[in-house]
Coordinates of C-alpha atoms in Angstrom, one line a residue:
X177 CA -23.0 -1.9 -16.7
X178 CA -21.5 -4.4 -19.3
X179 CA -19.3 -7.5 -17.8
X180 CA -16.7 -9.4 -20.2
X181 CA -16.7 -12.7 -18.1
X182 CA -19.5 -15.2 -16.5
X183 CA -19.6 -15.3 -12.8
X184 CA -17.9 -18.4 -11.7
X185 CA -20.7 -21.2 -9.8
X186 CA -20.8 -20.1 -5.9
X187 CA -21.0 -23.6 -4.5
X188 CA -19.6 -27.2 -5.5
X189 CA -19.7 -30.6 -3.5
X190 CA -16.6 -31.0 -1.4
X191 CA -15.3 -34.7 -2.0
X192 CA -13.0 -35.5 0.4
X193 CA -14.3 -33.0 4.0
X194 CA -11.6 -31.4 5.9
X195 CA -10.6 -33.2 9.2
X196 CA -12.0 -30.3 11.3
X197 CA -13.3 -26.4 10.7
X198 CA -9.8 -25.0 11.2
X199 CA -8.4 -27.3 7.9
X200 CA -11.4 -26.0 6.1
X201 CA -10.1 -22.8 6.7
X202 CA -6.8 -23.5 5.7
X203 CA -8.0 -25.5 2.6
X204 CA -10.0 -22.3 1.6
X205 CA -6.7 -20.3 2.0
X206 CA -4.8 -22.7 -0.3
X207 CA -7.4 -22.5 -3.3
X208 CA -7.0 -18.8 -3.1
X209 CA -3.0 -19.1 -3.6
X210 CA -2.2 -17.8 0.2
X211 CA 1.2 -18.4 0.9
X212 CA 1.4 -17.2 4.3
X213 CA -0.6 -16.5 7.4
X214 CA 0.4 -14.0 9.9
X215 CA -0.2 -13.9 13.6
X216 CA 1.0 -14.8 17.0
X217 CA -0.6 -18.0 18.2
X218 CA -2.5 -18.6 21.6
X219 CA -4.6 -21.2 23.1
X220 CA -7.8 -19.9 21.3
X221 CA -6.5 -20.4 18.1
X222 CA -4.4 -23.4 18.7
X223 CA -6.6 -25.4 16.2
X224 CA -5.7 -23.3 13.4
X225 CA -2.0 -23.7 14.0
X226 CA -2.2 -27.2 14.1
X227 CA -3.8 -27.0 10.6
X228 CA -1.3 -24.7 9.5
X229 CA 1.5 -27.3 10.5
X230 CA -0.2 -29.7 8.7
X231 CA -0.8 -27.3 5.6
X232 CA 3.0 -26.5 5.7
X233 CA 4.3 -30.5 5.4
X234 CA 2.2 -30.8 2.5
X235 CA 3.4 -27.3 0.7
X236 CA 0.4 -25.4 1.4
X237 CA 0.0 -22.1 3.8
X238 CA 2.7 -21.6 6.4
X239 CA 2.3 -20.1 9.6
X240 CA 4.8 -16.8 10.0
X241 CA 5.1 -15.6 14.1
X242 CA 5.0 -12.0 14.3
X243 CA 6.2 -10.2 17.6
X244 CA 3.1 -8.3 18.1
X245 CA -0.3 -8.9 16.8
X246 CA -0.2 -5.5 15.3
X247 CA 2.8 -6.5 13.2
X248 CA 0.9 -9.3 11.9
X249 CA -1.5 -7.3 10.3
X250 CA 1.0 -4.9 8.8
X251 CA 3.0 -7.9 7.5
X252 CA -0.3 -9.4 5.9
X253 CA -1.0 -5.9 4.5
X254 CA 2.5 -5.8 2.8
X255 CA 2.0 -9.5 1.7
X256 CA -1.5 -8.6 0.0
X257 CA 0.1 -5.1 -1.6
X258 CA 2.9 -7.0 -3.3
X259 CA 1.1 -10.1 -4.6
X260 CA -2.4 -8.6 -5.3
X261 CA -3.8 -11.5 -3.4
X262 CA -5.5 -11.7 -0.1
X263 CA -3.2 -11.2 3.0
X264 CA -4.4 -13.3 6.2
X265 CA -3.5 -12.5 10.1
X266 CA -4.5 -14.3 13.1
X267 CA -4.9 -13.4 16.6
X268 CA -5.9 -15.2 19.8
X269 CA -8.9 -13.9 22.2
X270 CA -8.8 -11.0 24.2
X271 CA -5.8 -8.6 23.8
X272 CA -4.2 -10.5 21.1
X273 CA -7.6 -9.4 19.2
X274 CA -7.5 -5.9 20.3
X275 CA -3.9 -5.3 19.4
X276 CA -4.8 -6.6 15.7
X277 CA -6.9 -3.6 15.6
X278 CA -4.9 -0.7 14.5
X279 CA -3.2 -2.8 11.5
X280 CA -6.9 -3.7 10.5
X281 CA -8.2 0.0 10.6
X282 CA -5.1 0.9 8.5
X283 CA -6.1 -1.7 5.8
X284 CA -9.5 -0.8 5.9
X285 CA -8.9 3.1 5.1
X286 CA -6.4 2.2 2.5
X287 CA -8.8 -0.4 0.6
X288 CA -6.3 -3.6 1.5
X289 CA -8.0 -6.8 1.2
X290 CA -7.2 -9.0 4.5
X291 CA -8.9 -12.1 6.3
X292 CA -8.6 -11.3 10.0
X293 CA -9.2 -14.4 12.3
X294 CA -9.8 -14.2 15.9
X295 CA -10.2 -16.8 18.8
X296 CA -12.9 -16.7 21.5
X297 CA -12.9 -19.3 24.6
X298 CA -14.9 -22.2 24.1
X299 CA -18.8 -21.0 23.5
X300 CA -20.1 -22.9 26.3
X301 CA -18.2 -20.4 28.8
X302 CA -19.3 -17.4 27.4
X303 CA -20.4 -14.7 30.3
X304 CA -19.0 -17.0 33.0
X305 CA -15.7 -15.0 32.8
X306 CA -13.3 -16.9 30.8
X307 CA -9.9 -15.9 30.4
X308 CA -9.8 -13.5 27.6
X309 CA -13.2 -13.5 26.9
X310 CA -13.9 -11.4 23.9
X311 CA -17.9 -11.9 23.1
X312 CA -20.6 -10.1 23.9
X313 CA -20.7 -10.7 27.5
X314 CA -16.8 -10.1 27.8
X315 CA -14.9 -7.4 25.9
X316 CA -16.5 -7.4 22.8
X317 CA -13.9 -7.6 19.8
X318 CA -16.7 -8.3 17.4
X319 CA -18.2 -4.7 18.2
X320 CA -14.2 -3.0 18.2
X321 CA -13.6 -4.5 14.6
X322 CA -17.4 -3.4 13.0
X323 CA -16.2 0.1 12.0
X324 CA -13.3 -1.4 10.3
X325 CA -14.4 -4.2 8.4
X326 CA -16.1 -4.9 5.2
X327 CA -17.6 -8.1 6.8
X328 CA -18.1 -8.8 10.5
X329 CA -19.0 -12.1 12.5
X330 CA -19.1 -14.3 15.0
X331 CA -19.1 -18.1 14.2
X332 CA -21.3 -19.6 17.0
X333 CA -22.1 -23.0 15.2
X334 CA -19.7 -25.3 12.7
X335 CA -22.1 -25.1 10.1
X336 CA -22.0 -21.6 9.7
X337 CA -18.3 -21.6 8.9
X338 CA -18.4 -22.5 5.3
X339 CA -20.8 -20.1 4.5
X340 CA -19.4 -16.9 6.6
X341 CA -16.0 -17.9 5.3
X342 CA -17.3 -17.7 1.4
X343 CA -18.7 -14.5 2.4
X344 CA -15.8 -12.8 4.4
X345 CA -13.5 -13.9 1.3
X346 CA -15.6 -12.4 -1.0
X347 CA -16.2 -9.2 0.8
X348 CA -12.7 -8.5 1.4
X349 CA -11.7 -8.6 -2.2
X350 CA -14.9 -6.8 -3.9
X351 CA -14.3 -3.0 -4.5
X352 CA -13.7 -1.2 -2.1
X353 CA -11.2 -4.0 -0.9
X354 CA -10.7 -4.4 2.6
X355 CA -10.4 -6.2 6.1
X356 CA -13.2 -9.2 6.7
X357 CA -13.2 -10.5 10.4
X358 CA -14.3 -14.2 11.6
X359 CA -14.4 -14.5 15.3
X360 CA -14.5 -17.9 16.4
X361 CA -14.7 -19.8 19.5
X362 CA -12.0 -22.6 19.5
X363 CA -14.3 -25.4 20.2
X364 CA -15.8 -24.7 17.0
X365 CA -12.5 -24.7 15.2
X366 CA -11.9 -28.0 16.3
X367 CA -15.0 -29.5 15.6
X368 CA -15.2 -32.4 12.8
X369 CA -17.5 -31.2 10.0
X370 CA -19.9 -33.5 8.5
X371 CA -19.4 -36.1 5.5
X372 CA -20.8 -34.7 2.5
X373 CA -20.9 -31.1 3.6
X374 CA -21.9 -28.7 0.8
X375 CA -19.3 -25.8 1.2
X376 CA -18.5 -23.3 -1.3
X377 CA -16.2 -23.4 -4.3
X378 CA -13.3 -21.6 -2.7
X379 CA -11.1 -22.2 -5.9
X380 CA -13.8 -20.5 -7.9
X381 CA -12.8 -17.3 -6.3
X382 CA -9.6 -17.5 -8.2
X383 CA -11.4 -16.8 -11.6
X384 CA -11.3 -13.5 -12.9
X385 CA -14.3 -11.1 -11.7
X386 CA -16.5 -9.6 -14.0
X387 CA -14.7 -6.6 -15.5
X388 CA -17.4 -4.1 -15.4
X389 CA -17.5 -0.9 -17.2
X390 CA -20.1 1.9 -17.9
X391 CA -19.7 2.0 -21.6
X392 CA -22.0 4.9 -22.0
X393 CA -20.0 6.8 -19.7
X394 CA -16.6 6.0 -21.1
X395 CA -17.9 6.9 -24.4
X396 CA -18.8 10.3 -23.0
X397 CA -15.2 10.5 -21.8
X398 CA -14.0 9.9 -25.2
X399 CA -15.9 13.0 -26.7
X400 CA -14.6 15.3 -23.9
X401 CA -10.8 13.8 -24.7
X402 CA -11.2 14.7 -28.4
X403 CA -12.2 18.3 -27.6
X404 CA -9.6 18.7 -24.8
X405 CA -6.3 20.7 -24.9
X406 CA -3.8 18.9 -22.9
X407 CA -6.0 17.2 -20.3
X408 CA -4.2 16.5 -16.8
X409 CA -4.2 12.8 -15.8
X410 CA -4.3 12.1 -11.9
X411 CA -3.1 8.9 -11.2
X412 CA -4.0 7.3 -7.7
X413 CA -3.1 4.2 -5.7
X414 CA -6.1 2.0 -7.6
X415 CA -4.2 2.4 -10.9
X416 CA -1.3 -0.3 -10.6
X417 CA -2.7 -2.7 -12.7
X418 CA -3.5 -0.1 -15.7
X419 CA -0.1 2.0 -15.2
X420 CA 0.8 0.9 -19.0
X421 CA -2.5 2.0 -20.6
X422 CA -2.4 5.3 -18.6
X423 CA 0.6 6.4 -20.1
X424 CA -0.7 5.2 -23.5
X425 CA -3.7 7.6 -23.0
X426 CA -1.2 10.3 -21.8
X427 CA 0.6 10.4 -24.9
X428 CA -2.2 9.8 -27.4
X429 CA -4.1 12.6 -25.8
X430 CA -0.8 14.8 -25.9
X431 CA -1.6 15.3 -21.8
X432 CA 0.3 15.7 -18.9
X433 CA 0.1 13.8 -15.5
X434 CA 0.3 14.0 -12.1
X435 CA -0.3 11.3 -9.2
X436 CA -1.5 11.1 -5.7
X437 CA 1.0 10.3 -3.1
X438 CA 0.7 6.8 -3.0
X439 CA 0.3 6.7 -6.9
X440 CA 3.6 7.7 -7.5
X441 CA 4.9 4.2 -6.9
X442 CA 3.0 3.1 -10.2
X443 CA 4.9 5.3 -12.6
X444 CA 8.4 6.6 -13.9
X445 CA 8.8 10.0 -12.1
X446 CA 11.6 10.9 -14.8
X447 CA 8.8 10.6 -17.7
X448 CA 9.0 13.8 -19.7
X449 CA 5.1 14.2 -19.3
X450 CA 5.4 14.2 -15.5
X451 CA 4.4 16.7 -13.2
X452 CA 4.7 15.5 -9.7
X453 CA 2.7 14.4 -7.0
X454 CA -0.1 16.5 -5.9
X455 CA -1.2 16.3 -2.3
X456 CA 0.9 15.5 0.9
X457 CA 4.5 15.8 0.3
X458 CA 3.9 17.0 -3.2
X459 CA 5.6 19.3 -5.8
X460 CA 4.4 22.8 -6.4
X461 CA 4.8 21.7 -10.5
X462 CA 1.6 19.7 -10.0
X463 CA -0.4 22.1 -8.0
X464 CA 0.7 24.8 -10.8
X465 CA -0.5 22.4 -13.6
X466 CA -4.1 22.3 -11.9
X467 CA -4.0 26.2 -10.8
X468 CA -3.6 26.6 -14.5
X469 CA -7.1 25.7 -15.0
X470 CA -6.9 22.8 -17.4
X471 CA -10.2 22.2 -19.5
X472 CA -10.2 18.5 -18.5
X473 CA -8.8 16.8 -15.1
X474 CA -9.1 12.9 -15.4
X475 CA -8.5 11.4 -11.8
X476 CA -8.5 7.5 -11.6
X477 CA -8.3 5.3 -8.7
X478 CA -8.5 7.6 -5.6
X479 CA -11.0 8.7 -2.8
X480 CA -9.9 12.0 -2.8
X481 CA -8.7 12.0 1.2
X482 CA -6.9 14.9 2.7
X483 CA -3.6 13.9 1.4
X484 CA -4.5 12.8 -1.9
X485 CA -6.6 15.8 -2.9
X486 CA -4.5 18.8 -1.4
X487 CA -6.5 19.0 1.2
X488 CA -9.8 18.9 -0.8
X489 CA -8.5 21.8 -3.0
X490 CA -10.8 23.3 -5.2
X491 CA -8.1 23.4 -7.9
X492 CA -9.0 19.8 -8.2
X493 CA -12.6 19.2 -7.1
X494 CA -14.1 21.2 -9.5
X495 CA -16.4 21.2 -12.7
X496 CA -13.5 20.1 -14.7
X497 CA -12.9 17.0 -13.4
X498 CA -13.8 13.3 -14.7
X499 CA -13.5 10.6 -11.7
X500 CA -12.9 7.0 -12.9
X501 CA -13.1 4.4 -10.4
X502 CA -14.6 0.9 -9.8
X503 CA -16.0 1.8 -6.3
X504 CA -19.0 3.9 -5.6
X505 CA -17.7 4.8 -2.2
X506 CA -15.0 6.7 -3.9
X507 CA -17.0 8.1 -6.4
X508 CA -19.2 9.7 -3.6
X509 CA -16.4 11.8 -2.9
X510 CA -16.5 13.7 -5.8
X511 CA -20.2 15.0 -6.1
X512 CA -18.9 18.1 -7.9
X513 CA -17.4 16.6 -11.0
X514 CA -18.4 17.0 -14.7
X515 CA -18.5 13.0 -15.1
X516 CA -18.4 9.7 -13.1
X517 CA -17.2 6.7 -15.3
X518 CA -17.9 3.6 -13.0
X519 CA -15.8 0.7 -14.1
X520 CA -12.8 -1.8 -13.8
X521 CA -9.9 1.1 -14.2
X522 CA -7.9 -1.2 -16.6
X523 CA -10.7 -1.9 -18.8
X524 CA -12.0 1.7 -18.8
X525 CA -8.3 2.7 -20.2
X526 CA -8.5 0.0 -22.7
X527 CA -12.0 1.0 -23.9
X528 CA -10.5 4.7 -24.4
X529 CA -7.5 3.8 -26.2
X530 CA -9.9 1.6 -28.7
X531 CA -12.2 5.2 -29.1
X532 CA -9.2 7.5 -29.2
X533 CA -7.3 5.3 -32.3
X534 CA -6.8 7.3 -34.0
X535 CA -6.0 10.2 -31.9
X536 CA -8.1 13.6 -31.9
X537 CA -5.3 15.1 -34.4
X538 CA -6.0 12.3 -37.0
X539 CA -2.9 10.0 -36.0
X540 CA -1.5 8.8 -33.3
X541 CA 1.0 11.4 -31.4
X542 CA 4.5 10.5 -31.6
X543 CA 6.1 8.4 -28.8
X544 CA 7.8 11.6 -26.0
X545 CA 11.4 10.5 -25.9
X546 CA 12.7 9.9 -23.0
X547 CA 15.6 12.2 -21.5
X548 CA 19.4 11.0 -21.3
X549 CA 20.1 9.7 -17.8
X550 CA 21.7 13.0 -16.7
X551 CA 18.9 15.4 -18.2
X552 CA 16.1 13.2 -16.7
X553 CA 17.7 14.0 -13.1
X554 CA 18.3 17.6 -13.5
X555 CA 14.3 17.6 -15.0
X556 CA 13.1 15.8 -11.6
X557 CA 15.4 17.9 -9.5
X558 CA 13.6 20.9 -10.6
X559 CA 10.7 19.7 -9.2
X560 CA 11.7 19.5 -5.7
X561 CA 11.4 22.4 -3.0
X562 CA 15.5 22.0 -2.1
X563 CA 17.9 20.8 -4.7
X564 CA 20.7 22.3 -3.2
X565 CA 20.2 19.7 -0.4
X566 CA 20.7 16.6 -2.8
X567 CA 24.3 17.4 -3.2
X568 CA 27.1 18.6 -0.8
X569 CA 28.8 17.1 2.1
X570 CA 27.4 17.2 5.8
X571 CA 27.1 16.1 9.1
X572 CA 24.5 15.3 10.2
X573 CA 23.1 14.1 6.9
X574 CA 20.4 16.1 4.9
X575 CA 17.1 13.7 4.5
X576 CA 16.7 15.0 1.2
X577 CA 20.6 13.9 0.5
X578 CA 19.8 10.7 1.8
X579 CA 16.3 9.8 0.1
X580 CA 18.0 11.2 -3.4
X581 CA 20.8 8.5 -2.7
X582 CA 18.6 5.7 -2.2
X583 CA 17.0 6.6 -5.2
X584 CA 20.2 6.6 -7.4
X585 CA 22.0 3.7 -5.5
X586 CA 19.5 1.0 -5.0
X587 CA 19.1 -1.6 -7.2
X588 CA 16.1 -0.9 -9.8
X589 CA 13.6 -3.4 -8.8
X590 CA 13.9 -2.2 -5.0
X591 CA 10.8 -1.8 -3.2
X592 CA 10.3 1.0 -1.1
X593 CA 8.2 1.6 1.7
X594 CA 8.2 4.9 4.2
X595 CA 6.3 5.0 7.4
X596 CA 3.8 7.4 8.5
X597 CA 5.3 11.0 9.1
X598 CA 8.4 12.6 8.0
X599 CA 9.8 9.4 6.6
X600 CA 6.6 9.6 4.3
X601 CA 6.9 13.3 3.3
X602 CA 10.7 13.1 2.6
X603 CA 10.3 9.8 0.2
X604 CA 6.7 11.2 -1.2
X605 CA 8.9 14.4 -2.6
X606 CA 12.4 13.4 -3.2
X607 CA 12.7 9.7 -3.7
X608 CA 13.1 9.0 -7.8
X609 CA 14.7 5.6 -8.5
X610 CA 16.3 5.5 -11.9
X611 CA 17.6 2.3 -13.6
X612 CA 20.4 3.7 -15.7
X613 CA 19.6 0.4 -18.1
X614 CA 15.8 1.0 -18.5
X615 CA 13.1 2.2 -16.6
X616 CA 10.9 2.0 -19.3
X617 CA 8.0 0.3 -20.4
X618 CA 5.3 1.3 -23.4
X619 CA 4.4 4.5 -22.5
X620 CA 6.9 4.9 -19.7
X621 CA 5.4 3.2 -17.0
X622 CA 8.1 1.8 -14.7
X623 CA 8.8 -1.8 -14.3
X624 CA 11.3 -3.7 -12.0
X625 CA 14.1 -5.7 -13.6
X626 CA 12.9 -9.0 -14.8
X627 CA 9.5 -7.5 -16.5
X628 CA 7.4 -9.2 -14.3
X629 CA 3.5 -9.3 -14.7
X630 CA 2.2 -6.0 -13.7
X631 CA -0.6 -6.5 -10.6
X632 CA -3.3 -4.3 -9.3
X633 CA -0.7 -3.6 -6.3
X634 CA 2.7 -4.1 -7.6
X635 CA 4.7 -0.7 -6.5
X636 CA 7.9 0.6 -6.0
X637 CA 6.8 3.2 -3.2
X638 CA 3.9 2.5 -0.8
X639 CA 3.0 4.9 1.9
X640 CA -0.4 4.9 3.7
X641 CA -2.8 7.5 3.3
X642 CA -6.0 8.3 5.3
X643 CA -5.1 5.9 8.2
X644 CA -1.5 6.3 8.6
X645 CA -0.1 4.5 11.8
X646 CA 3.4 4.9 13.4
X647 CA 5.5 1.7 12.4
X648 CA 3.1 0.2 9.7
X649 CA 6.2 0.7 7.3
X650 CA 8.3 -2.0 9.3
X651 CA 5.6 -5.0 9.5
X652 CA 4.8 -3.9 5.7
X653 CA 8.2 -4.6 4.5
X654 CA 8.4 -8.3 6.1
X655 CA 5.2 -9.2 4.1
X656 CA 6.7 -7.2 1.0
X657 CA 9.9 -9.1 1.0
X658 CA 8.4 -12.9 1.8
X659 CA 6.2 -12.3 -1.2
X660 CA 8.8 -11.4 -3.5
X661 CA 12.0 -12.5 -2.5
X662 CA 13.5 -11.2 -6.0
X663 CA 12.7 -7.6 -5.2
X664 CA 15.1 -6.0 -2.0
X665 CA 13.3 -4.1 0.1
X666 CA 14.2 -0.2 1.9
X667 CA 12.1 0.3 4.9
X668 CA 12.2 4.4 5.7
X669 CA 11.4 5.0 9.0
X670 CA 11.9 7.3 12.0
X671 CA 13.1 6.9 15.5
X672 CA 9.9 7.4 16.8
X673 CA 8.3 4.4 14.6
X674 CA 11.0 2.4 15.0
X675 CA 11.0 2.7 18.9
X676 CA 7.3 1.6 18.7
X677 CA 7.6 -1.4 16.3
X678 CA 11.4 -2.3 15.5
X679 CA 11.2 -5.6 17.0
X680 CA 9.4 -6.9 13.7
X681 CA 12.8 -6.5 12.6
X682 CA 13.8 -10.0 13.9
X683 CA 11.2 -11.7 11.8
X684 CA 13.2 -10.6 8.9
X685 CA 16.2 -12.1 10.3
X686 CA 14.6 -15.3 11.4
X687 CA 13.3 -15.4 7.9
X688 CA 16.6 -14.8 5.8
X689 CA 14.7 -11.5 4.2
X690 CA 16.6 -8.9 2.0
X691 CA 15.4 -5.7 3.9
X692 CA 17.5 -2.5 4.5
X693 CA 15.8 -0.5 7.3
X694 CA 16.7 2.6 7.3
X695 CA 16.3 4.8 10.8
X696 CA 15.8 8.8 10.4
X697 CA 17.4 9.2 13.5
X698 CA 17.2 13.0 14.7
X699 CA 16.0 12.1 18.3
X700 CA 12.6 13.6 17.8
X701 CA 9.0 12.8 17.1
X702 CA 10.0 14.9 13.8
X703 CA 6.8 16.0 12.5
X704 CA 5.1 16.8 15.7
X705 CA 8.6 19.1 16.6
X706 CA 8.1 20.8 13.0
X707 CA 4.3 21.0 13.3
X708 CA 4.5 22.9 16.5
X709 CA 7.2 25.3 15.5
X710 CA 5.3 25.9 12.3
X711 CA 2.1 26.5 14.3
X712 CA 3.8 28.8 17.1
X713 CA 2.8 26.1 19.6
X714 CA 4.4 25.2 22.8
X715 CA 7.3 23.0 22.4
X716 CA 6.4 19.9 24.2
X717 CA 6.7 16.1 24.1
X718 CA 8.5 15.7 20.7
X719 CA 11.9 14.8 22.4
X720 CA 13.1 11.1 22.4
X721 CA 16.5 9.6 23.8
X722 CA 19.4 9.4 21.5
X723 CA 19.2 5.9 20.9
X724 CA 22.0 3.8 19.1
X725 CA 20.4 1.8 16.8
X726 CA 22.4 -0.2 15.2
X727 CA 23.8 -1.4 18.5
X728 CA 20.4 -2.8 19.1
X729 CA 20.3 -4.5 15.8
X730 CA 23.9 -6.1 16.7
X731 CA 22.1 -7.5 19.8
X732 CA 19.6 -9.1 17.6
X733 CA 22.4 -10.7 15.5
X734 CA 21.5 -8.0 12.7
X735 CA 24.4 -6.2 10.9
X736 CA 23.8 -2.5 11.7
X737 CA 25.6 0.8 10.5
X738 CA 25.7 4.3 12.1
X739 CA 26.0 6.8 9.4
X740 CA 26.9 10.2 10.7
X741 CA 27.8 12.1 7.3
X742 CA 27.4 11.9 3.6
X743 CA 31.1 10.4 3.8
X744 CA 29.9 7.5 5.7
X745 CA 26.6 7.5 3.6
X746 CA 28.6 7.4 0.2
X747 CA 31.0 4.7 1.5
X748 CA 28.0 2.2 1.8
X749 CA 27.8 -0.9 -0.8
X750 CA 23.9 -0.9 -1.3
X751 CA 24.7 -3.9 -4.2
X752 CA 25.8 -5.9 -0.9
X753 CA 23.6 -4.5 1.5
X754 CA 20.6 -5.7 -0.6
X755 CA 21.9 -9.2 -2.0
X756 CA 22.7 -10.5 1.7
X757 CA 20.2 -13.1 2.8
X758 CA 18.8 -11.3 6.0
X759 CA 18.2 -7.7 7.1
X760 CA 20.4 -4.8 7.6
X761 CA 19.7 -1.7 9.6
X762 CA 21.4 2.1 8.9
X763 CA 21.1 4.3 11.7
X764 CA 21.3 7.6 9.9
X765 CA 21.7 10.5 11.9
X766 CA 19.8 13.0 10.1
X767 CA 19.9 17.1 10.4
X768 CA 16.6 17.4 12.2
X769 CA 16.6 21.0 11.6
X770 CA 15.4 20.3 7.9
X771 CA 11.5 20.9 7.7
X772 CA 10.1 18.5 5.6
X773 CA 7.3 19.0 2.8
X774 CA 4.3 18.9 5.1
X775 CA 2.7 22.4 4.9
X776 CA -0.7 20.7 3.9
X777 CA -0.7 18.9 7.0
X778 CA -0.5 22.5 8.7
X779 CA -3.3 23.8 6.2
X780 CA -5.8 21.3 7.0
X781 CA -5.1 21.0 10.6
X782 CA -6.0 25.0 10.6
X783 CA -2.1 25.8 12.4
X784 CA -0.7 27.0 9.2
X785 CA 1.0 30.7 10.0

């Protein structure tokens, strides 16, 4: 492996010691550029909230109070995905910590870097039945977090904190990234640190990590590309930082490209070389491209889970595959591949561009022209399963029509986040934002208005893959909107998900965040209902009461609209909804008989008929 930069020094002397252990934690977060810490206060983490109050007065990291600790974890997840920085969430001991676990597990399986801090009663009270004790002599939360964290430790002495905090921060952000958990007794958090304490150089973590690249493997891939006929590029969720370079490679190799469901948000879905999503909610055109047996498939930034591999499809996972990733954990998922290229994906792409210039035809391939907006729209509609559902008037509203309208009518810089279940399936398949002015960057990648710097996690569409909890999008939308107030956020969620986590909309209201919550209301757990029908199973447990979610929002002081027909939908002014300060809720009465593109899920469950 070869590195482009040198490692920063790991330690430096602290000239002005922090007031107490909690202040040291907050100072470390400030050094890492963290703006917000999400959580719910409690007695066991009171010193941390005291430190955050002092920090906020100085313009440093400040506390955001969620309504449930699970929502705090989802907010930290959304913040991390939008900024590319660390997300941070806090919970008190006992049930506060256990409420966090689902959100932490989601971040773990989706490689989202989080620092998770939970409290404990005073260490002297361990084993005595202290209130909400969650040490090894109580409800052992450290043991609970072990399977879903990259680093996990109890801080039993204040002297341990600097080193354990440094280790936690490093492990959270190295590949494969994910959550790190520290459980800290309240007496340790409030303990003054010794003068002249030798502590880690937390600011050094801001320096760019070495861009490691396996150059011999990159050269071998370049040789394969020279001889390949129209290769296929598969863009996964780890490719955001490299989207521009990937589009250049598609052009230079005269290839075609597809995406995983969670990779779609990094590209322009109306690019003339795009053949759709492969995997959950995907397009037949993508599957047909792979089934046509291309001589080379280059997959980048994916771990080949069920949803992103088409249920471990042999059309993808075979000896034609080249797998590029910076995570050994991901590379281990493709033992059948012809070649593994280990390295920082953007750096790998840059090396390939240099090696392929001039192209294998002796000169660089001509830039593929973008289609006229109307032609581009028709080309994308030709990919989808039910293009007829995108047009016409109906009541209730066809979900296909709803999602297509959102893509057409929301501002081009909008961030979309789709909840687990039918919402994700509809969004992955039908959502295609289009900027009438320009949806292009060099190479055809999508860039929101303002030409902002592309970061690893910057995406116009976010979904969860390997671990997909209902209600994740509701909190994640808050974190995204708080991280980037220039871009409005649209959260697609179902009535079942909203009934689980909808209270987090009040955080968006409190903070004046521009989030449009779109509730797909069909009075059912839709994926359960359709799954039972498709499998010929007993129809049980999917019914939900008909709820007026707009009235619920109004009770919270939030504007809400009930959308019963396409006429109601067309009458909405999305420009106004997505420019007001604060959230808005749309209760959309959708046609619950429309079946989402979920056949992949049925096949992998073994219930397809």
